Coordinates of C-alpha atoms in Angstrom, one line a residue:
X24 CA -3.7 31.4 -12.7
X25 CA -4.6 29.6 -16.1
X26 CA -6.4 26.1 -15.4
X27 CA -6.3 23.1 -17.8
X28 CA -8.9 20.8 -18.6
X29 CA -8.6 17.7 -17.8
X30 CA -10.8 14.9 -19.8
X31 CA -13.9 12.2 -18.2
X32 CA -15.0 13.0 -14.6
X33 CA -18.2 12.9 -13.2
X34 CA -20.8 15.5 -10.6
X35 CA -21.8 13.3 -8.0
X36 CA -23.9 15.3 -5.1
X37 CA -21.0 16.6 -2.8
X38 CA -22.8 16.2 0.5
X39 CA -20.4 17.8 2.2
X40 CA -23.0 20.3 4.2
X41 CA -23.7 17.1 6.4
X42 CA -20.3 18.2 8.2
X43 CA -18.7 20.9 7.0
X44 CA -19.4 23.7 9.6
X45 CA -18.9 20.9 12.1
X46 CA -15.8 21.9 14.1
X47 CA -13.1 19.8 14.7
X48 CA -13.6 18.2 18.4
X49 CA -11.4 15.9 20.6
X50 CA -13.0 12.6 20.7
X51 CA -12.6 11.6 24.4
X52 CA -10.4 8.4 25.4
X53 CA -11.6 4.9 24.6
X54 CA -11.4 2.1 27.1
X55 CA -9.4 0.3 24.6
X56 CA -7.1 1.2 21.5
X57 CA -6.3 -1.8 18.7
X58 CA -3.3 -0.2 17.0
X59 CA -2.5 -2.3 13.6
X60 CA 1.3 -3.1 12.9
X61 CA 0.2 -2.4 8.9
X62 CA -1.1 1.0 8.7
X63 CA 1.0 1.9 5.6
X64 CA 2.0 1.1 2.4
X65 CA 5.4 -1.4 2.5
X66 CA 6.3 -4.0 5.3
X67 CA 4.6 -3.9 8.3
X68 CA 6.5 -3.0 11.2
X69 CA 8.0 -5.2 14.2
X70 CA 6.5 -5.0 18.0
X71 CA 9.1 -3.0 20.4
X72 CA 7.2 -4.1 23.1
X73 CA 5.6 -7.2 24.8
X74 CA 2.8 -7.6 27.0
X75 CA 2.5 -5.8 30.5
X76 CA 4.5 -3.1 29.5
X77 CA 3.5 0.3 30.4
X78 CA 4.5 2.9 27.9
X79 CA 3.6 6.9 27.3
X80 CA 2.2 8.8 24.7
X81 CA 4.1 8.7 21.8
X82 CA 6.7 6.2 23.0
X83 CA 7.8 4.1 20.1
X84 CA 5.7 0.5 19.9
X85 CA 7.2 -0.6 16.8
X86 CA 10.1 -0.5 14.4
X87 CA 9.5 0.2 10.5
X88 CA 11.2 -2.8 8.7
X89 CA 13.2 -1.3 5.5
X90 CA 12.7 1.4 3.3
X91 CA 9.2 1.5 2.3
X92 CA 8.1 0.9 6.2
X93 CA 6.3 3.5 9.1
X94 CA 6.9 2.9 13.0
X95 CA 4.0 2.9 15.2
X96 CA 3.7 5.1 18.4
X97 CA 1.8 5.2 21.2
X98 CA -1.8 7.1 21.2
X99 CA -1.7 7.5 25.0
X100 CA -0.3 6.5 27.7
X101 CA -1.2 3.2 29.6
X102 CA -0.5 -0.7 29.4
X103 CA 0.0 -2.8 27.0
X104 CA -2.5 -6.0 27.5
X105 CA -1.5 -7.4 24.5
X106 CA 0.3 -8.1 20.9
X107 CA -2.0 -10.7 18.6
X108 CA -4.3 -10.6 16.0
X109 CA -7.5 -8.7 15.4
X110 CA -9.7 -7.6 13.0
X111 CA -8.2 -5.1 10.1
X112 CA -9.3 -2.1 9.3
X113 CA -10.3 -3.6 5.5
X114 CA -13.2 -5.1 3.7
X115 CA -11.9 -8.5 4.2
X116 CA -12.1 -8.2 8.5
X117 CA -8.9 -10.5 8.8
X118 CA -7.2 -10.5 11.7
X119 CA -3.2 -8.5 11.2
X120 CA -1.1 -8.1 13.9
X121 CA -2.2 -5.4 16.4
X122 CA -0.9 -4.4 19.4
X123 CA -3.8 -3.4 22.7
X124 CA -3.1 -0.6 24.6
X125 CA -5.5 0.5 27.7
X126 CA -5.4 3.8 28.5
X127 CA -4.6 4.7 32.0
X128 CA -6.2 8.0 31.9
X129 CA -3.4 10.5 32.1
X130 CA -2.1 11.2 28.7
X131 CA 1.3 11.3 29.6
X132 CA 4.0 12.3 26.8
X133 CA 7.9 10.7 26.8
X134 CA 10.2 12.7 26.7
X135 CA 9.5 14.3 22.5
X136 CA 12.0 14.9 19.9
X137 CA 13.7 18.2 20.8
X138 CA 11.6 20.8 18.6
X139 CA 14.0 22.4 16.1
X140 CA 14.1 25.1 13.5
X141 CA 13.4 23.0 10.4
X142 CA 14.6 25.8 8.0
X143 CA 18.2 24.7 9.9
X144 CA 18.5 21.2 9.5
X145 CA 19.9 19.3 6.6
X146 CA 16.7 18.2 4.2
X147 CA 18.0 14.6 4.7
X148 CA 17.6 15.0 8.5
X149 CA 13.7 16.4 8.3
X150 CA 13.0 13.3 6.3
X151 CA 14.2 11.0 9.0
X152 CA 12.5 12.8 11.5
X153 CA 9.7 12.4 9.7
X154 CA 10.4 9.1 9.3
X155 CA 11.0 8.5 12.9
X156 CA 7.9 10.3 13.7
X157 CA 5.4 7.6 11.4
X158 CA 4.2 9.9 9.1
X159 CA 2.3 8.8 5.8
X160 CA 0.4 10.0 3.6
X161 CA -2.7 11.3 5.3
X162 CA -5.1 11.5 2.1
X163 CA -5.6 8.2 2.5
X164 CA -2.9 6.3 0.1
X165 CA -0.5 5.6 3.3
X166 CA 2.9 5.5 1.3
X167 CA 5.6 6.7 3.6
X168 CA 6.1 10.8 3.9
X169 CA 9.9 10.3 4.4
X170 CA 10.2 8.7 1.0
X171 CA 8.5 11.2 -0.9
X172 CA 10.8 14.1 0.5
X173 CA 14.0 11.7 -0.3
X174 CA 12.7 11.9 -4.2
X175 CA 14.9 15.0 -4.3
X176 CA 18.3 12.7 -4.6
X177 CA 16.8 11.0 -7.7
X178 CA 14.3 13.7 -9.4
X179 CA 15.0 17.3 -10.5
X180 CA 12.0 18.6 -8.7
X181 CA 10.8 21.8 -9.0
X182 CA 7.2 22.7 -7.7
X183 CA 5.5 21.5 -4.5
X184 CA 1.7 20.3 -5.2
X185 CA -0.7 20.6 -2.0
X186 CA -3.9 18.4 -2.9
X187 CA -6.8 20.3 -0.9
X188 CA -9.2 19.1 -3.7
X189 CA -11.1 16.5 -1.5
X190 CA -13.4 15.7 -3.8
X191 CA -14.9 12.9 -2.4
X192 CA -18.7 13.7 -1.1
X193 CA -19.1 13.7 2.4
X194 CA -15.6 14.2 3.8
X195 CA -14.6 17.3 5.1
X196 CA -11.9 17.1 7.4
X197 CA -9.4 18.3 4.8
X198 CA -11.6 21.7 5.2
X199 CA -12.0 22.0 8.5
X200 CA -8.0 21.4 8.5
X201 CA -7.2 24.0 6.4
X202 CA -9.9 26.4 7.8
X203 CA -9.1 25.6 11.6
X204 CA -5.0 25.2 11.7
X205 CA -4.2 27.0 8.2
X206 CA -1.3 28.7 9.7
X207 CA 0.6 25.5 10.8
X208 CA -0.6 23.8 7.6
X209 CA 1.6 26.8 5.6
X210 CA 4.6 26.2 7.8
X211 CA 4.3 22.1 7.1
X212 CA 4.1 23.3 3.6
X213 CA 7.1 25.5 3.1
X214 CA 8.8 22.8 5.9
X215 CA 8.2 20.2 3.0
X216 CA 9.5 22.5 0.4
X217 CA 12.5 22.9 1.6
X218 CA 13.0 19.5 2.3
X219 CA 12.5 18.5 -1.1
X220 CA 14.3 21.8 -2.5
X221 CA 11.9 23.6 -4.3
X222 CA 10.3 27.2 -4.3
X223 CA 7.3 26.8 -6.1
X224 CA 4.4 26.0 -4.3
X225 CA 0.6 25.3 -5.2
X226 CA -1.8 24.6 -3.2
X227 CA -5.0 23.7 -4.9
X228 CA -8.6 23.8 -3.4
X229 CA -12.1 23.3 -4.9
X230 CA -14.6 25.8 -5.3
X231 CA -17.1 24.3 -2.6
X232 CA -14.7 25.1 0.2
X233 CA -14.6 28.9 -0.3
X234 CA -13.8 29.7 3.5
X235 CA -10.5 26.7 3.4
X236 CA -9.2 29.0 0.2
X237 CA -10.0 32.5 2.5
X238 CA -8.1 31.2 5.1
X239 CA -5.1 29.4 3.2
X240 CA -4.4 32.2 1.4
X241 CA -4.4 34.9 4.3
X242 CA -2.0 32.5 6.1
X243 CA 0.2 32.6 3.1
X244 CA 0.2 36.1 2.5
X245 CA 4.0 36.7 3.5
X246 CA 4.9 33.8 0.9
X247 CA 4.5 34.9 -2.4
X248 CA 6.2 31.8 -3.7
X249 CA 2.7 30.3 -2.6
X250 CA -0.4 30.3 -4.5
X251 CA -3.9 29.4 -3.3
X252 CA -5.8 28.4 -6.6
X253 CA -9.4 27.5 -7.0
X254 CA -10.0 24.6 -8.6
X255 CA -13.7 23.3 -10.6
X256 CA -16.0 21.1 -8.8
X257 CA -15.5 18.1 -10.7
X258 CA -14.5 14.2 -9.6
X259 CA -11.6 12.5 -9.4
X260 CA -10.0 16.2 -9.0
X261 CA -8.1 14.6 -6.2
X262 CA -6.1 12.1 -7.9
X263 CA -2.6 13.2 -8.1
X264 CA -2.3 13.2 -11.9
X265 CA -5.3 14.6 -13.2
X266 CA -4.7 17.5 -10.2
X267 CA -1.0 18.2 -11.6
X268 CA -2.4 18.9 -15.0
X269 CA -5.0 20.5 -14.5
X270 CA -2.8 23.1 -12.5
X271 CA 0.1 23.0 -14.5
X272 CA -0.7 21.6 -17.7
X273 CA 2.2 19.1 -17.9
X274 CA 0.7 15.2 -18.1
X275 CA 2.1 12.3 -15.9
X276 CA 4.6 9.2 -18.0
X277 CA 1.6 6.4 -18.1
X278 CA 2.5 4.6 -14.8
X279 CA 5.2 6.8 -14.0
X280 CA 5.7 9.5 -10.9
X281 CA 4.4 13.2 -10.9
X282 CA 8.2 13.7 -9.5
X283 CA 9.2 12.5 -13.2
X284 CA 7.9 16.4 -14.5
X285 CA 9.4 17.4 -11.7
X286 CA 6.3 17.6 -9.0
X287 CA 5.8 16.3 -5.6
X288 CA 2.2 15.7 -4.5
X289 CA 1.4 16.1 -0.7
X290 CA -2.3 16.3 1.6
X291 CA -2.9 19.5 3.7
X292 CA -3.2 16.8 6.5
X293 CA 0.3 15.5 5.8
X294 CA 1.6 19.0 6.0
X295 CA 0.2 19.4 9.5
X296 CA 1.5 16.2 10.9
X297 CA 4.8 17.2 9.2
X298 CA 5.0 20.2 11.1
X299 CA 3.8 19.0 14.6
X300 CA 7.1 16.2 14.0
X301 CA 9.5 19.3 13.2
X302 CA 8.6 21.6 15.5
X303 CA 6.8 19.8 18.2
X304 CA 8.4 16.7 18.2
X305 CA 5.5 14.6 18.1
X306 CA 5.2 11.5 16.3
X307 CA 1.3 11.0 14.1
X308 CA -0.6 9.6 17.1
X309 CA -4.1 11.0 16.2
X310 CA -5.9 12.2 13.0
X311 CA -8.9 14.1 12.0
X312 CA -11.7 12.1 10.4
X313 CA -14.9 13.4 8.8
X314 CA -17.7 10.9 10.6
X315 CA -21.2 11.6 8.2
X316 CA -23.7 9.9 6.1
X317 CA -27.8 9.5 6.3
X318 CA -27.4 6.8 9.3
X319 CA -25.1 9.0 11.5
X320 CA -27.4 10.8 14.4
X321 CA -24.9 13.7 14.4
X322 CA -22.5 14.2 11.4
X323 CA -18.9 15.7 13.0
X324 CA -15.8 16.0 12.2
X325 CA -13.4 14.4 14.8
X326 CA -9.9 14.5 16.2
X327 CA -9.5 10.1 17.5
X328 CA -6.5 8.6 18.6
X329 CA -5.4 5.5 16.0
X330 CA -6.5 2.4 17.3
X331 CA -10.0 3.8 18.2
X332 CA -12.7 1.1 17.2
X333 CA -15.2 2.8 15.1
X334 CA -18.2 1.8 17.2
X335 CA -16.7 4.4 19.8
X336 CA -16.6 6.7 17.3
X337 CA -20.0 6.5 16.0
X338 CA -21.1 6.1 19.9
X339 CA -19.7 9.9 19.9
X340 CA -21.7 10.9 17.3
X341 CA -25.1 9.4 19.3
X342 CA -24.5 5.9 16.9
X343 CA -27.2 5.5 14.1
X344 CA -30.5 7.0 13.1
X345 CA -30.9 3.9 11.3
X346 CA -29.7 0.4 10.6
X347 CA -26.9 1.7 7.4
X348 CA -27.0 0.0 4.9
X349 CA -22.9 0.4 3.6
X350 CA -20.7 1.2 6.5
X351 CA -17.6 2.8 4.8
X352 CA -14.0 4.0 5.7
X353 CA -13.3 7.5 3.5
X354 CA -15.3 8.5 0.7
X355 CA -18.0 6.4 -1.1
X356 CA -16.5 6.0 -4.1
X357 CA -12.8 5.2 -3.6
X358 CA -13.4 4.0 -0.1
X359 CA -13.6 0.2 1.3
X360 CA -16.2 -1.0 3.1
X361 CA -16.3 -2.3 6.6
X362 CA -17.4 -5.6 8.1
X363 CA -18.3 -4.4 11.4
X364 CA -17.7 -1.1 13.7
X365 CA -15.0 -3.5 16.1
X366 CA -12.4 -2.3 13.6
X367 CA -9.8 0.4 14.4
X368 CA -9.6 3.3 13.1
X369 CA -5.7 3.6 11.0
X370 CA -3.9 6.3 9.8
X371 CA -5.2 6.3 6.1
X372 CA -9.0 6.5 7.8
X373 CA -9.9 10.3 6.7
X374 CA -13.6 9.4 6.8
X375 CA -16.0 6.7 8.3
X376 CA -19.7 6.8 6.6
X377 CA -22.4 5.2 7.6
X378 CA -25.1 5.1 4.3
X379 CA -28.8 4.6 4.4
X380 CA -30.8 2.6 1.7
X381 CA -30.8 5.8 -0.2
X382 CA -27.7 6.9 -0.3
X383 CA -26.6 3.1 -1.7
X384 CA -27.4 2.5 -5.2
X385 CA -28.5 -1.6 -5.0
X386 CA -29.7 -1.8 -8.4
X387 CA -29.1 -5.2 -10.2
X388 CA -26.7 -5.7 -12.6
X389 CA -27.8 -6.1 -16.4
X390 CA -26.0 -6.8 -20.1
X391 CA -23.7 -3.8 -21.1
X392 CA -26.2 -1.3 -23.8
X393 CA -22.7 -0.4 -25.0
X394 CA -23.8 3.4 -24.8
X395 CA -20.2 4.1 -24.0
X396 CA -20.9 6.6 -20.8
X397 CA -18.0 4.9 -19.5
X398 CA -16.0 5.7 -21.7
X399 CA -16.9 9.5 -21.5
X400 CA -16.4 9.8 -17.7
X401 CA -13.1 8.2 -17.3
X402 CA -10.6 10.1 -16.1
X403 CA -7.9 8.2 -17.4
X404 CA -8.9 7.9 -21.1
X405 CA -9.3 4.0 -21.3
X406 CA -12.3 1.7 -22.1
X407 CA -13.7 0.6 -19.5
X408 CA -16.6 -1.9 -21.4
X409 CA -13.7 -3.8 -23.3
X410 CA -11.5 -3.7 -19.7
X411 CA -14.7 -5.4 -17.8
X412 CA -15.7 -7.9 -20.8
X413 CA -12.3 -9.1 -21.1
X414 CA -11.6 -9.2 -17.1
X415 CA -15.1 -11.4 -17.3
X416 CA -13.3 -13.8 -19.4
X417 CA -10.1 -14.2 -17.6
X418 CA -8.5 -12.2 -20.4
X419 CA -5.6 -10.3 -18.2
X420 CA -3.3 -10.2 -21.0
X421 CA -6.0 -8.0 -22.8
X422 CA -7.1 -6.5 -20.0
X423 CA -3.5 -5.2 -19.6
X424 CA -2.9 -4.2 -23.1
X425 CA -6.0 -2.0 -22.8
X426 CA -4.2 -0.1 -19.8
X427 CA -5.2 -1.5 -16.7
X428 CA -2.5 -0.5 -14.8
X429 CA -3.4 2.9 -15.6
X430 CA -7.0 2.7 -13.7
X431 CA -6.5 4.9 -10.6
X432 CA -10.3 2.8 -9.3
X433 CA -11.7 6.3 -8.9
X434 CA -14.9 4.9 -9.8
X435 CA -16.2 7.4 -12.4
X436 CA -17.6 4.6 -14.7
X437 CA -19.7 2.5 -12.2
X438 CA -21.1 5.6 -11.6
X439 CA -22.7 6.6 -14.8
X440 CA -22.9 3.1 -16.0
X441 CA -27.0 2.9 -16.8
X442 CA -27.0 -1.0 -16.6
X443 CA -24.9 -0.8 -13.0
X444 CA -22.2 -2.9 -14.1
X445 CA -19.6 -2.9 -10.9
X446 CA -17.1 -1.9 -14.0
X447 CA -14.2 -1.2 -11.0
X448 CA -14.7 -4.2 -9.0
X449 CA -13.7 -6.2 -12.4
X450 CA -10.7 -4.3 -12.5
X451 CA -9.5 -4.7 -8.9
X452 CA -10.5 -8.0 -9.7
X453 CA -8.1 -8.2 -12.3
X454 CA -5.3 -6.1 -10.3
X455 CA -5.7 -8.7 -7.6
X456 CA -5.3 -11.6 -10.2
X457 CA -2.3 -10.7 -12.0
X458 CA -0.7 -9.9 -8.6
X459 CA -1.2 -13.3 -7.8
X460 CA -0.3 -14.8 -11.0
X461 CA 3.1 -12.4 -10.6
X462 CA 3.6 -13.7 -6.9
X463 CA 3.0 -17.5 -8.0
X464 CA 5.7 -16.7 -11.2
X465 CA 8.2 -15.1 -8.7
X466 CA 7.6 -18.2 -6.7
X467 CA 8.2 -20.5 -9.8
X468 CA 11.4 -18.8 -10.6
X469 CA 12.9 -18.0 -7.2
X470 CA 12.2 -22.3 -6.8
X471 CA 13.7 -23.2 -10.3
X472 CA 16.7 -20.9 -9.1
X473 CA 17.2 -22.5 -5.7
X474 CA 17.2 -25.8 -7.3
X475 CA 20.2 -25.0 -10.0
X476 CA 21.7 -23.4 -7.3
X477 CA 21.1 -26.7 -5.3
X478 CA 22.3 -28.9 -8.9
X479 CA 25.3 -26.8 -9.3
X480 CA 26.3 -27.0 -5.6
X481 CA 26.0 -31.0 -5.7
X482 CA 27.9 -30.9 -8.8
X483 CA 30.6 -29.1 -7.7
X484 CA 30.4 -31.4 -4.4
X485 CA 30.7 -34.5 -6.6
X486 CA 33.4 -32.9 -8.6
X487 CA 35.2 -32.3 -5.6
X488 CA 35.0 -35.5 -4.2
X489 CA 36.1 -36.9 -7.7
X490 CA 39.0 -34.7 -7.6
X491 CA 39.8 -35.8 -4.0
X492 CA 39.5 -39.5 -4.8
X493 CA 41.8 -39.5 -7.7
X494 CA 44.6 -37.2 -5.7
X495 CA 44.3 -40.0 -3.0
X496 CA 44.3 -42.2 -5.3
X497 CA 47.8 -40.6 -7.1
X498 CA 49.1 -40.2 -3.5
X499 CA 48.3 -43.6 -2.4
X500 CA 50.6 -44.7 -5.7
X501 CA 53.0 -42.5 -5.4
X502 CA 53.6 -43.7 -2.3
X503 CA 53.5 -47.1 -3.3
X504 CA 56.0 -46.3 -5.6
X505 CA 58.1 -44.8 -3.4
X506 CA 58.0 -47.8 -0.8
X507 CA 59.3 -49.9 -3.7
X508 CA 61.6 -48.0 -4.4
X509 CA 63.2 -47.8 -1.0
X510 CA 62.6 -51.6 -0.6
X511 CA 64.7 -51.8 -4.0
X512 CA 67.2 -49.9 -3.0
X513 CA 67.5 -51.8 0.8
X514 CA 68.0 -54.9 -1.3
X515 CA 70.6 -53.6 -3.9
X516 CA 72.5 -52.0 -0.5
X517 CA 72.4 -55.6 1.4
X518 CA 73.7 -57.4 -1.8
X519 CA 76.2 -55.1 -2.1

């Protein structure tokens, strides 16, 4: 199949053979499991249950609020000791909502969604079960699964895009996935295509997992509408865009969808939790997560229950060779960085490093040599110099013009930046900003609207009562009048 170069990108050292002939193993059960109310993309979703329940593996804990919205299940059975606040699973370590659950040792199941055959339902009803069952995106983005398999009612879609890239170093969970479970991972696959209505399906790999390709395309064999293609060793190949042209030659609207060419993006891990939903019945309870870096005593690649705290995880893994110096959840250059190991681990979590001195690049920060490397290695074709200066200055309306909502943060110019100019924490900087500014102006205007509406309503209250006065007021005469005239009348009658 005829690849197509894609422009920037950058070689950092992959890693990867930290973990990847680590087979996937069960992380045993935690005392305790945090489970988040916001592990998605959208609204975050509303506690079923209070404290002292006892509920069962996989029994719903809470409801997705509207459309862009994931319910939350239960990783195992046990008792629910509370529903509060604790620390998120982000760089920030605010507390969100979270629900406690402790275990009670037996894994018991409720009673699962009866297992169909997905090839006979309706595509609308696979995309609420996988609605119902809390799927999202597994490569880490979190937008809701169901959602993307609706985009068939508003896209003519005609090719299925399975992103087995992972081309961030050090994780390698997608590989073991697609080496370990490849068969189910095909029938997630074509249950997705079908769902979304299309025949064409690729599913693209890089060249450093040459054992994940063997196995993908064995277990596709009887498909040929599936094609297992080999893709070059180059970063960001993962991001959705630049992976869609480079397999199909056809470039993404500037902040538009791959489904407006007609394309549908989905994770090899997405495909497996789709098919455990369909025909299992189970609801995403678990994930597989790549647990590596120089600190980590014994680099694996694990199967843990969401809501795990990542200090059991790296207590698994015999916890740290030494002190890390970055402690980061998925890859080191997209991921965010932790405040401590009391967080959860979330369903967007495919990775949790631990980095020694090393590994970090802690240079200092110096004036821009404007050699323009940055410029070379972006994916995306922008400027990333004029970008920073201008987010430096506060200039978001220039920042914009020069395509900042077009930066997918993939990194590639920090990277090969010589004078280690943090290049994408300007821009997320300036993401952050003009979201705020866009909030603050929604705010402005949905309060100058409530108070015309508020004007208008007392007018029309004070018109009203104007109205009402002078009726009473034309009533109160007329009747006047009419009392006259009956006096008038009395009197003419006695004279007469």
């Amino acid at each position: 199949m005829k690849l197509f170069r894609i422009r920037g990108g950058v070689h950092p050292h992959d890693c990867k053979t930290l973990s990847a002939d680590k087979a996937i193993e069960d992380l045993p059960m935690p005392s305790l499991l945090h489970i988040p109310l916001q592990q998605h993309i959208g609204a975050a979703a509303k506690p079923a249950v209070k404290r002292g329940d006892h509920v069962l593996k996989g029994q719903l804990l809470a409801n997705s609020q509207g459309m862009i919205s994931a319910p939350i299940h239960a990783p195992t059975s046990g008792r629910v000791v509370g529903v509060g606040h604790y620390p998120a699973h982000h760089a920030s370590g605010l507390s969100v909502h979270t629900i406690t659950l402790q275990p009670d040792g037996k894994d018991e199941w409720v009673e699962l969604f009866p297992p169909a055959d997905p090839f006979a339902l309706d595509p609308a009803e696979i995309a609420t079960r996988v609605a119902a069952a809390g799927i999202v995106g597994m490569g880490g983005a979190t937008f809701p699964s169901a959602v993307k398999l609706n985009l068939r009612n508003r896209y003519s879609l005609h090719t299925l895009v399975i992103n087995g890239a992972e081309c961030e170093p050090y994780l390698t969970c997608d590989d073991r996935i697609m080496r370990e479970y490849s068969a189910n991972v095909i029938d997630g696959i074509r249950v997705m295509a079908y769902a979304l209505g299309v025949e064409n399906i690729i599913i693209g790999i890089e060249n450093n997992k040459p054992q994940a390709q063997a196995a993908m395309r064995e277990a596709a064999t009887a498909f040929p509408n599936i094609q297992v293609v080999g893709l070059p060793m180059r970063y960001p190949m993962g991001s959705e865009k630049h992976l869609v042209q480079t397999l199909t030659g056809l470039e993404t609207p500037a902040r538009g969808l791959t489904a407006d060419i007609g394309i549908v993006v989905h994770n090899p891990a997405t495909a497996l939790a789709v098919r455990d939903a369909l025909c299992e019945g189970k609801p995403l309870v678990s994930r597989v997560m790549t647990v590596s870096g120089g600190a980590i005593q014994q680099p694996r690649n694990l199967r843990v229950l969401l809501g795990t705290k990542v200090q059991d995880v790296i207590d698994y893994c015999q916890g740290f060779r030494e002190e890390p110096t970055r402690l980061i959840s998925g890859g080191p250059m997209m991921g965010n960085v932790l405040p401590d190991t009391r967080v959860p681990t979330v369903k967007g979590c495919n990775g949790i490093l631990a980095l020694t001195a090393k590994e970090v690049s802690e240079n200092q920060e110096s004036p821009c040599i404007r050699c323009a490397s940055c410029v070379q290695a972006c994916p995306c074709g922008l400027l990333p110099l004029e970008m920073a200066a201008n987010a430096r200055a506060g200039n978001l309306d220039a920042v914009t013009k020069l395509g900042l909502m077009d930066c997918i943060a993939c990194g590639s110019c920090s990277y090969v930046c010589p004078a280690h100019i943090p290049l994408v924490q300007y821009f997320n900087y300036a993401k952050g900003e003009l979201a705020s500014r866009q909030r603050a102006k929604h705010k402005q205007d949905e309060t100058k609207r409530l108070i015309e509406q508020r004007n208008e309503r007392m007018a029309a209250q004070e018109r009203a009562k104007k109205e009402m006065m002078e009726r009473r007021k034309r009533e109160a005469a007329a009747k006047k009048a009419a009392a006259a005239a009956a006096a008038a009348k009395t009197a003419q009658e006695a004279s007469a």
